[in-house]
Amino acid sequence: MAQMHTETWHPIPSSIDTIYQRDYEVYAPDMRRLYENAKRDQWNVSRDIDWSAPVDPARGVFNDGLIDAYGSPYWERLDAKQRHELNIEFSAWRLSQLLHGEAGAMIACSQLVQMVPAIDSKFFMTTQVVDEARHAEVLARYMKKKLGNKIYPMTTNLKALFDQLIGSGKWYIKTIGLQLIAETLAVSLFRMLAESSQDPLLCTVSRRILSDESRHMGFSVLSLPEQIEQLSEAERREVEDFTKEALRLVLSGQFPRAAYEAVGFFNQAELDGIQRYRLEVAKGTEQAMFRQLFRRDMHQQVVANMSKVGLLNDRIKSHLSDLGFNPNADGRGYNQSAAAAG
Ligand SMILES: [Fe+2]
Ligand SMILES: [Fe+2]
């Protein structure tokens, strides 16, 4: 199956100040530890994933419970073969979004290598560039093997988020958007995929990706607090507005209508029905268990990380409440000592 892209790239204008640092002293031992861990824990998509394992074509990819229509009358009326087809299409749509996110992360991190002032941070960021390239590589390769290489275009929300953070001239805006917000969501998603996917190869791929992610969140927790403390009132406002917008973009997940259209089982009115059903489920009435766990997991992590970097003031708390969070929940968040030791 050929890729269905009409558009596979677009330019993003940006102007960034590159800092050519020539002081090589260790000023941030925690950051150096993260760098050491990154070098130690590299893995290779070609060598460390068993691509020769046969893929069971009868098996779906994501857990059926993740499909928006699951549990609704629309789902009930499908036979086993149709459910399987919808599962494959839906999984391709979601994984496409994750794949585009990994590619965007790689680009943003390459800018961060240039922009972050300290050599400790520059060294670490070079490893995240490689990590994100590997994540894009592994997902693209998985989709080729399992999903007929069907890659959907990125959603308008994801594009808006990456356009903003790649276009920004401030490193801490990129780090808040990427390492603090987008990656918190990605960690919760990959954790859910690792634990629940119907295809064991996707469980393995997700676990591998997750093994890199605590370092990436670690970067934001180590680098942001001092910077955020030093911001002027106007800069802080800008950061808060960006944070609010990034959270909104990340959390208002988009309905994979194109995937439902591709299988051709539903007319437009039924698609609207599925979309409505999805919103009701999102409000938490009769949601599959692990979707609730996912939300709670991600919400706690977002709140905890915001608090760790010094962003959780009343203004951000009220944004979080508007988005359906409980900003006073005590979350686990990123555990700095665990990641440094791990
Ligand atoms: Fe990644
Ligand atoms: Fe990452």
CSV table of C-alpha atoms in Angstrom, one decimal, residues 12 36 50 58 72 91 99 103 148 153 162 168 172 182 186-187 211 227 247 282 309 327 341:
chain,number,residue,atom,x,y,z
A,12,ILE,CA,8.9,26.4,9.7
A,36,GLU,CA,26.1,9.1,31.2
A,50,ASP,CA,13.4,-9.0,16.5
A,58,ALA,CA,-5.4,-12.1,12.8
A,72,SER,CA,-21.1,1.5,21.4
A,91,SER,CA,-4.0,1.9,15.2
A,99,LEU,CA,5.5,9.0,14.6
A,103,ALA,CA,10.2,13.5,14.1
A,148,GLY,CA,1.2,-1.8,5.3
A,153,PRO,CA,-1.2,13.1,7.9
A,162,PHE,CA,5.2,21.7,16.8
A,168,SER,CA,10.1,29.7,19.0
A,172,TYR,CA,12.8,27.1,27.6
A,182,ALA,CA,4.3,16.6,24.9
A,186,ALA,CA,3.7,10.4,25.1
A,187,VAL,CA,5.0,8.5,28.2
A,211,SER,CA,13.1,3.3,28.5
A,227,GLN,CA,15.5,29.5,34.2
A,247,LEU,CA,-1.8,21.7,27.1
A,282,ALA,CA,-14.2,11.0,27.6
A,309,VAL,CA,9.8,23.3,37.5
A,327,PRO,CA,-4.3,20.7,40.0
A,341,ALA,CA,20.2,6.3,39.6
